PDB file of C-alpha atoms in Angstrom:
ATOM      1  CA  UNK A   1       8.429  22.327  17.900  1.00  0.00           C
ATOM      2  CA  UNK A   2       7.314  21.521  14.406  1.00  0.00           C
ATOM      3  CA  UNK A   3       4.825  18.700  14.182  1.00  0.00           C
ATOM      4  CA  UNK A   4       3.214  17.022  11.225  1.00  0.00           C
ATOM      5  CA  UNK A   5       0.093  15.034  11.972  1.00  0.00           C
ATOM      6  CA  UNK A   6      -1.657  12.663   9.622  1.00  0.00           C
ATOM      7  CA  UNK A   7      -5.163  11.257   9.721  1.00  0.00           C
ATOM      8  CA  UNK A   8      -6.376   8.634   9.722  1.00  0.00           C
ATOM      9  CA  UNK A   9      -3.758   6.496  11.421  1.00  0.00           C
ATOM     10  CA  UNK A  10      -5.128   3.365   9.718  1.00  0.00           C
ATOM     11  CA  UNK A  11      -7.473   2.797   6.807  1.00  0.00           C
ATOM     12  CA  UNK A  12      -8.844  -0.508   5.574  1.00  0.00           C
ATOM     13  CA  UNK A  13     -10.591  -0.444   2.186  1.00  0.00           C
ATOM     14  CA  UNK A  14     -12.020  -2.914  -0.281  1.00  0.00           C
ATOM     15  CA  UNK A  15     -10.120  -3.084  -3.530  1.00  0.00           C
ATOM     16  CA  UNK A  16     -11.612  -0.547  -5.916  1.00  0.00           C
ATOM     17  CA  UNK A  17     -12.611   1.923  -3.211  1.00  0.00           C
ATOM     18  CA  UNK A  18     -11.010   5.339  -2.937  1.00  0.00           C
ATOM     19  CA  UNK A  19      -8.629   6.382  -0.160  1.00  0.00           C
ATOM     20  CA  UNK A  20      -7.564   9.766   1.215  1.00  0.00           C
ATOM     21  CA  UNK A  21      -4.982  10.688   3.826  1.00  0.00           C
ATOM     22  CA  UNK A  22      -4.647  14.172   5.281  1.00  0.00           C
ATOM     23  CA  UNK A  23      -1.530  15.887   6.538  1.00  0.00           C
ATOM     24  CA  UNK A  24      -1.589  18.878   8.881  1.00  0.00           C
ATOM     25  CA  UNK A  25       1.261  21.028  10.104  1.00  0.00           C
ATOM     26  CA  UNK A  26       1.287  23.298  13.128  1.00  0.00           C
ATOM     27  CA  UNK A  27       3.273  25.912  11.173  1.00  0.00           C
ATOM     28  CA  UNK A  28       3.716  26.931   7.547  1.00  0.00           C
ATOM     29  CA  UNK A  29       5.760  24.607   5.366  1.00  0.00           C
ATOM     30  CA  UNK A  30       8.128  25.770   2.650  1.00  0.00           C
ATOM     31  CA  UNK A  31       7.307  22.620   0.679  1.00  0.00           C
ATOM     32  CA  UNK A  32       6.024  19.108   1.268  1.00  0.00           C
ATOM     33  CA  UNK A  33       6.958  15.659   0.051  1.00  0.00           C
ATOM     34  CA  UNK A  34       5.098  12.358   0.098  1.00  0.00           C
ATOM     35  CA  UNK A  35       6.634   8.919   0.627  1.00  0.00           C
ATOM     36  CA  UNK A  36       5.329   5.356   0.528  1.00  0.00           C
ATOM     37  CA  UNK A  37       6.717   2.611   2.747  1.00  0.00           C
ATOM     38  CA  UNK A  38       5.745  -0.970   1.966  1.00  0.00           C
ATOM     39  CA  UNK A  39       5.582  -3.421   4.885  1.00  0.00           C
ATOM     40  CA  UNK A  40       9.144  -4.342   5.801  1.00  0.00           C
ATOM     41  CA  UNK A  41      10.544  -1.783   3.375  1.00  0.00           C
ATOM     42  CA  UNK A  42      11.969   1.704   3.453  1.00  0.00           C
ATOM     43  CA  UNK A  43      10.337   5.023   2.497  1.00  0.00           C
ATOM     44  CA  UNK A  44      10.223   5.689  -1.236  1.00  0.00           C
ATOM     45  CA  UNK A  45       9.829   9.223  -2.575  1.00  0.00           C
ATOM     46  CA  UNK A  46       6.601   9.847  -4.487  1.00  0.00           C
ATOM     47  CA  UNK A  47       6.330  13.589  -5.144  1.00  0.00           C
ATOM     48  CA  UNK A  48       7.116  17.111  -3.971  1.00  0.00           C
ATOM     49  CA  UNK A  49       4.709  20.056  -3.815  1.00  0.00           C
ATOM     50  CA  UNK A  50       6.027  23.592  -3.545  1.00  0.00           C
ATOM     51  CA  UNK A  51       3.384  26.149  -4.485  1.00  0.00           C
ATOM     52  CA  UNK A  52       0.369  27.196  -2.463  1.00  0.00           C
ATOM     53  CA  UNK A  53      -2.733  25.378  -3.779  1.00  0.00           C
ATOM     54  CA  UNK A  54      -0.676  23.114  -6.021  1.00  0.00           C
ATOM     55  CA  UNK A  55      -2.276  19.906  -7.321  1.00  0.00           C
ATOM     56  CA  UNK A  56      -0.276  17.112  -8.943  1.00  0.00           C
ATOM     57  CA  UNK A  57      -1.372  13.760 -10.321  1.00  0.00           C
ATOM     58  CA  UNK A  58       0.445  10.475 -10.785  1.00  0.00           C
ATOM     59  CA  UNK A  59      -1.895   7.983 -12.462  1.00  0.00           C
ATOM     60  CA  UNK A  60      -4.451   7.133  -9.744  1.00  0.00           C
ATOM     61  CA  UNK A  61      -2.756   9.333  -7.101  1.00  0.00           C
ATOM     62  CA  UNK A  62      -3.687  13.000  -6.607  1.00  0.00           C
ATOM     63  CA  UNK A  63      -1.646  15.217  -4.313  1.00  0.00           C
ATOM     64  CA  UNK A  64      -2.728  18.622  -3.064  1.00  0.00           C
ATOM     65  CA  UNK A  65      -0.978  21.381  -1.099  1.00  0.00           C
ATOM     66  CA  UNK A  66      -3.188  23.750   0.863  1.00  0.00           C
ATOM     67  CA  UNK A  67      -3.496  27.448   0.166  1.00  0.00           C
ATOM     68  CA  UNK A  68      -1.925  28.325   3.508  1.00  0.00           C
ATOM     69  CA  UNK A  69       0.842  25.713   2.991  1.00  0.00           C
ATOM     70  CA  UNK A  70      -0.022  24.094   6.315  1.00  0.00           C
ATOM     71  CA  UNK A  71      -1.870  21.043   5.043  1.00  0.00           C
ATOM     72  CA  UNK A  72      -1.766  18.519   2.246  1.00  0.00           C
ATOM     73  CA  UNK A  73      -3.675  15.485   1.055  1.00  0.00           C
ATOM     74  CA  UNK A  74      -3.109  12.336  -0.955  1.00  0.00           C
ATOM     75  CA  UNK A  75      -6.070  10.735  -2.712  1.00  0.00           C
ATOM     76  CA  UNK A  76      -5.937   7.323  -4.369  1.00  0.00           C
ATOM     77  CA  UNK A  77      -8.703   6.460  -6.815  1.00  0.00           C
ATOM     78  CA  UNK A  78      -9.823   2.832  -7.168  1.00  0.00           C
ATOM     79  CA  UNK A  79      -7.282   1.281  -4.811  1.00  0.00           C
ATOM     80  CA  UNK A  80      -5.396  -1.867  -5.755  1.00  0.00           C
ATOM     81  CA  UNK A  81      -3.657  -4.411  -3.541  1.00  0.00           C
ATOM     82  CA  UNK A  82      -0.342  -2.956  -4.713  1.00  0.00           C
ATOM     83  CA  UNK A  83      -1.243   0.297  -2.925  1.00  0.00           C
ATOM     84  CA  UNK A  84      -0.809  -1.393   0.481  1.00  0.00           C
ATOM     85  CA  UNK A  85       1.697   0.380   2.709  1.00  0.00           C
ATOM     86  CA  UNK A  86       2.173   3.395   4.931  1.00  0.00           C
ATOM     87  CA  UNK A  87       1.997   6.833   3.361  1.00  0.00           C
ATOM     88  CA  UNK A  88       4.029   9.609   4.971  1.00  0.00           C
ATOM     89  CA  UNK A  89       3.974  13.289   4.301  1.00  0.00           C
ATOM     90  CA  UNK A  90       7.150  15.169   5.173  1.00  0.00           C
ATOM     91  CA  UNK A  91       7.717  18.901   5.278  1.00  0.00           C
ATOM     92  CA  UNK A  92      10.486  21.447   5.183  1.00  0.00           C
ATOM     93  CA  UNK A  93      10.219  24.316   7.673  1.00  0.00           C
ATOM     94  CA  UNK A  94      12.716  26.793   6.196  1.00  0.00           C
ATOM     95  CA  UNK A  95      15.419  24.324   7.182  1.00  0.00           C
ATOM     96  CA  UNK A  96      17.311  21.784   5.209  1.00  0.00           C
ATOM     97  CA  UNK A  97      15.835  18.655   6.752  1.00  0.00           C
ATOM     98  CA  UNK A  98      12.549  16.845   6.349  1.00  0.00           C
ATOM     99  CA  UNK A  99      10.200  16.404   9.276  1.00  0.00           C
ATOM    100  CA  UNK A 100       8.072  13.313   8.718  1.00  0.00           C
ATOM    101  CA  UNK A 101       4.437  12.957   9.603  1.00  0.00           C
ATOM    102  CA  UNK A 102       2.935  10.205  11.694  1.00  0.00           C
ATOM    103  CA  UNK A 103       1.856   8.214   8.637  1.00  0.00           C
ATOM    104  CA  UNK A 104      -1.328   6.530   7.446  1.00  0.00           C
ATOM    105  CA  UNK A 105      -1.280   2.777   7.070  1.00  0.00           C
ATOM    106  CA  UNK A 106      -3.404   1.546   4.173  1.00  0.00           C
ATOM    107  CA  UNK A 107      -4.668  -2.012   3.950  1.00  0.00           C
ATOM    108  CA  UNK A 108      -6.530  -3.105   0.803  1.00  0.00           C
ATOM    109  CA  UNK A 109      -8.698  -6.207   0.846  1.00  0.00           C
ATOM    110  CA  UNK A 110      -9.171  -8.040  -2.470  1.00  0.00           C
TER     111      UNK A 110
ATOM    112  CA  UNK B   1      24.031   3.222  -9.587  1.00  0.00           C
ATOM    113  CA  UNK B   2      22.892   0.789  -6.921  1.00  0.00           C
ATOM    114  CA  UNK B   3      21.160   3.334  -4.712  1.00  0.00           C
ATOM    115  CA  UNK B   4      21.851   3.916  -1.024  1.00  0.00           C
ATOM    116  CA  UNK B   5      23.531   0.983   0.685  1.00  0.00           C
ATOM    117  CA  UNK B   6      23.517   0.331   4.438  1.00  0.00           C
ATOM    118  CA  UNK B   7      25.456  -2.237   6.425  1.00  0.00           C
ATOM    119  CA  UNK B   8      24.815  -4.303   8.355  1.00  0.00           C
ATOM    120  CA  UNK B   9      21.129  -5.038   7.703  1.00  0.00           C
ATOM    121  CA  UNK B  10      20.646  -6.372  11.214  1.00  0.00           C
ATOM    122  CA  UNK B  11      22.611  -5.946  14.432  1.00  0.00           C
ATOM    123  CA  UNK B  12      21.919  -7.570  17.780  1.00  0.00           C
ATOM    124  CA  UNK B  13      24.039  -6.278  20.621  1.00  0.00           C
ATOM    125  CA  UNK B  14      24.166  -6.459  24.365  1.00  0.00           C
ATOM    126  CA  UNK B  15      23.317  -3.407  26.416  1.00  0.00           C
ATOM    127  CA  UNK B  16      26.401  -1.330  27.056  1.00  0.00           C
ATOM    128  CA  UNK B  17      28.236  -2.343  23.880  1.00  0.00           C
ATOM    129  CA  UNK B  18      29.204   0.072  21.122  1.00  0.00           C
ATOM    130  CA  UNK B  19      27.873  -0.341  17.585  1.00  0.00           C
ATOM    131  CA  UNK B  20      28.748   1.289  14.279  1.00  0.00           C
ATOM    132  CA  UNK B  21      26.657   1.419  11.122  1.00  0.00           C
ATOM    133  CA  UNK B  22      27.758   2.377   7.632  1.00  0.00           C
ATOM    134  CA  UNK B  23      25.929   4.164   4.835  1.00  0.00           C
ATOM    135  CA  UNK B  24      27.086   4.512   1.227  1.00  0.00           C
ATOM    136  CA  UNK B  25      24.981   7.186  -0.504  1.00  0.00           C
ATOM    137  CA  UNK B  26      24.364   7.653  -4.205  1.00  0.00           C
ATOM    138  CA  UNK B  27      27.714   8.868  -5.454  1.00  0.00           C
ATOM    139  CA  UNK B  28      26.655  12.247  -6.878  1.00  0.00           C
ATOM    140  CA  UNK B  29      24.495  13.149  -3.849  1.00  0.00           C
ATOM    141  CA  UNK B  30      26.213  15.616  -1.542  1.00  0.00           C
ATOM    142  CA  UNK B  31      23.500  15.526   1.137  1.00  0.00           C
ATOM    143  CA  UNK B  32      23.346  12.587   3.554  1.00  0.00           C
ATOM    144  CA  UNK B  33      20.801  12.128   6.341  1.00  0.00           C
ATOM    145  CA  UNK B  34      20.366   9.744   9.261  1.00  0.00           C
ATOM    146  CA  UNK B  35      16.902   8.955  10.604  1.00  0.00           C
ATOM    147  CA  UNK B  36      15.630   6.540  13.220  1.00  0.00           C
ATOM    148  CA  UNK B  37      12.300   4.730  12.917  1.00  0.00           C
ATOM    149  CA  UNK B  38      10.467   2.694  15.523  1.00  0.00           C
ATOM    150  CA  UNK B  39       7.489   0.459  14.833  1.00  0.00           C
ATOM    151  CA  UNK B  40       4.403   2.361  13.765  1.00  0.00           C
ATOM    152  CA  UNK B  41       6.148   5.737  13.739  1.00  0.00           C
ATOM    153  CA  UNK B  42       7.480   8.033  11.051  1.00  0.00           C
ATOM    154  CA  UNK B  43      11.217   8.453  10.538  1.00  0.00           C
ATOM    155  CA  UNK B  44      12.750  10.742  13.168  1.00  0.00           C
ATOM    156  CA  UNK B  45      15.574  13.062  12.126  1.00  0.00           C
ATOM    157  CA  UNK B  46      18.972  12.450  13.738  1.00  0.00           C
ATOM    158  CA  UNK B  47      21.599  14.376  11.780  1.00  0.00           C
ATOM    159  CA  UNK B  48      22.670  15.396   8.295  1.00  0.00           C
ATOM    160  CA  UNK B  49      25.750  16.245   6.256  1.00  0.00           C
ATOM    161  CA  UNK B  50      26.504  18.364   3.267  1.00  0.00           C
ATOM    162  CA  UNK B  51      29.626  16.822   1.807  1.00  0.00           C
ATOM    163  CA  UNK B  52      31.866  16.192   4.828  1.00  0.00           C
ATOM    164  CA  UNK B  53      30.342  18.904   7.040  1.00  0.00           C
ATOM    165  CA  UNK B  54      27.834  17.864   9.698  1.00  0.00           C
ATOM    166  CA  UNK B  55      25.327  20.716   9.546  1.00  0.00           C
ATOM    167  CA  UNK B  56      22.754  19.762  12.141  1.00  0.00           C
ATOM    168  CA  UNK B  57      22.251  17.277  14.916  1.00  0.00           C
ATOM    169  CA  UNK B  58      18.900  16.626  16.572  1.00  0.00           C
ATOM    170  CA  UNK B  59      18.527  17.835  20.138  1.00  0.00           C
ATOM    171  CA  UNK B  60      16.977  14.447  20.836  1.00  0.00           C
ATOM    172  CA  UNK B  61      20.316  12.821  20.148  1.00  0.00           C
ATOM    173  CA  UNK B  62      22.387  12.163  23.230  1.00  0.00           C
ATOM    174  CA  UNK B  63      26.154  12.494  23.158  1.00  0.00           C
ATOM    175  CA  UNK B  64      26.363   8.698  22.964  1.00  0.00           C
ATOM    176  CA  UNK B  65      25.596   9.118  19.264  1.00  0.00           C
ATOM    177  CA  UNK B  66      28.194  10.357  16.817  1.00  0.00           C
ATOM    178  CA  UNK B  67      28.269  10.471  13.052  1.00  0.00           C
ATOM    179  CA  UNK B  68      31.012  11.126  10.543  1.00  0.00           C
ATOM    180  CA  UNK B  69      31.290  11.501   6.810  1.00  0.00           C
ATOM    181  CA  UNK B  70      34.998  11.589   5.992  1.00  0.00           C
ATOM    182  CA  UNK B  71      35.790  12.953   2.536  1.00  0.00           C
ATOM    183  CA  UNK B  72      32.114  13.500   1.851  1.00  0.00           C
ATOM    184  CA  UNK B  73      31.508   9.943   0.695  1.00  0.00           C
ATOM    185  CA  UNK B  74      30.272   7.176   3.004  1.00  0.00           C
ATOM    186  CA  UNK B  75      29.041   7.929   6.511  1.00  0.00           C
ATOM    187  CA  UNK B  76      29.180   6.073   9.811  1.00  0.00           C
ATOM    188  CA  UNK B  77      26.858   6.327  12.789  1.00  0.00           C
ATOM    189  CA  UNK B  78      28.213   5.119  16.110  1.00  0.00           C
ATOM    190  CA  UNK B  79      26.216   4.500  19.249  1.00  0.00           C
ATOM    191  CA  UNK B  80      28.242   4.102  22.424  1.00  0.00           C
ATOM    192  CA  UNK B  81      27.043   2.275  25.543  1.00  0.00           C
ATOM    193  CA  UNK B  82      23.861   1.098  23.854  1.00  0.00           C
ATOM    194  CA  UNK B  83      20.602   1.056  25.793  1.00  0.00           C
ATOM    195  CA  UNK B  84      17.420  -0.899  25.139  1.00  0.00           C
ATOM    196  CA  UNK B  85      15.716   2.314  24.056  1.00  0.00           C
ATOM    197  CA  UNK B  86      18.151   2.546  21.142  1.00  0.00           C
ATOM    198  CA  UNK B  87      16.471  -0.464  19.503  1.00  0.00           C
ATOM    199  CA  UNK B  88      15.075   0.808  16.209  1.00  0.00           C
ATOM    200  CA  UNK B  89      15.571   0.865  12.468  1.00  0.00           C
ATOM    201  CA  UNK B  90      18.317   3.317  11.523  1.00  0.00           C
ATOM    202  CA  UNK B  91      17.737   4.735   8.066  1.00  0.00           C
ATOM    203  CA  UNK B  92      20.202   6.594   5.892  1.00  0.00           C
ATOM    204  CA  UNK B  93      19.093   8.767   2.975  1.00  0.00           C
ATOM    205  CA  UNK B  94      20.828  10.917   0.414  1.00  0.00           C
ATOM    206  CA  UNK B  95      19.718  13.695  -1.902  1.00  0.00           C
ATOM    207  CA  UNK B  96      21.194  15.798  -4.659  1.00  0.00           C
ATOM    208  CA  UNK B  97      20.359  19.106  -3.011  1.00  0.00           C
ATOM    209  CA  UNK B  98      18.421  20.336   0.003  1.00  0.00           C
ATOM    210  CA  UNK B  99      14.954  20.225  -1.552  1.00  0.00           C
ATOM    211  CA  UNK B 100      15.175  17.123  -3.731  1.00  0.00           C
ATOM    212  CA  UNK B 101      13.396  13.917  -2.801  1.00  0.00           C
ATOM    213  CA  UNK B 102      15.374  11.658  -0.513  1.00  0.00           C
ATOM    214  CA  UNK B 103      16.568   8.208  -1.562  1.00  0.00           C
ATOM    215  CA  UNK B 104      16.551   5.916   1.451  1.00  0.00           C
ATOM    216  CA  UNK B 105      18.620   2.834   2.093  1.00  0.00           C
ATOM    217  CA  UNK B 106      17.114  -0.390   3.394  1.00  0.00           C
ATOM    218  CA  UNK B 107      18.163   0.483   6.926  1.00  0.00           C
ATOM    219  CA  UNK B 108      19.986  -1.228   9.777  1.00  0.00           C
ATOM    220  CA  UNK B 109      17.743  -2.840  12.343  1.00  0.00           C
ATOM    221  CA  UNK B 110      19.326  -2.609  15.788  1.00  0.00           C
ATOM    222  CA  UNK B 111      18.167  -4.796  18.653  1.00  0.00           C
ATOM    223  CA  UNK B 112      19.686  -4.151  22.079  1.00  0.00           C
ATOM    224  CA  UNK B 113      19.224  -7.053  24.479  1.00  0.00           C
TER     225      UNK B 113
END
């Protein structure tokens, strides 16, 4: 079946350091979305990528969709304590439902 | 618009009992999804509706689980004869169309004792 894996599973960084999480799919995705879940909270939609090789930025966050549409990455520049949470990628596989990745939990130390 | 609302927030039940959860989506969203999330895992798809039609149900879902969305508004998820393995956070989400970002509710945390 379709699987979406994310690495690393956990990442601890000092405030101000950069952070990257990688998302890999076993099969081609029609598009991909990214969500953030704060501790004790629910997933919150961040962005959607549709085109092969697409790059989008939101302030300190940079999202990329691979050329083959099987992988994606999220890069955070100069992390802040407000970035703490779990980041999920989620993909559509020519169906109408999202399949969520395994998530990367980010901890930021002040 | 107050977003997606789920009730109750917490439910503790004895094994073997039936439970029902409710989700009120964003009013103009015709897509409604149910997911289940256990600690340290990503949300796992259960089922989804377009308006009142249930379009897909996960093969992982046993027939103890049933969901409805009468009149295409709120939805209910019922679990019959609960088991300890059903303990999880049950998340509801809605979206405007198939490929829009999902808006999640705060979830219902179920504990089966």
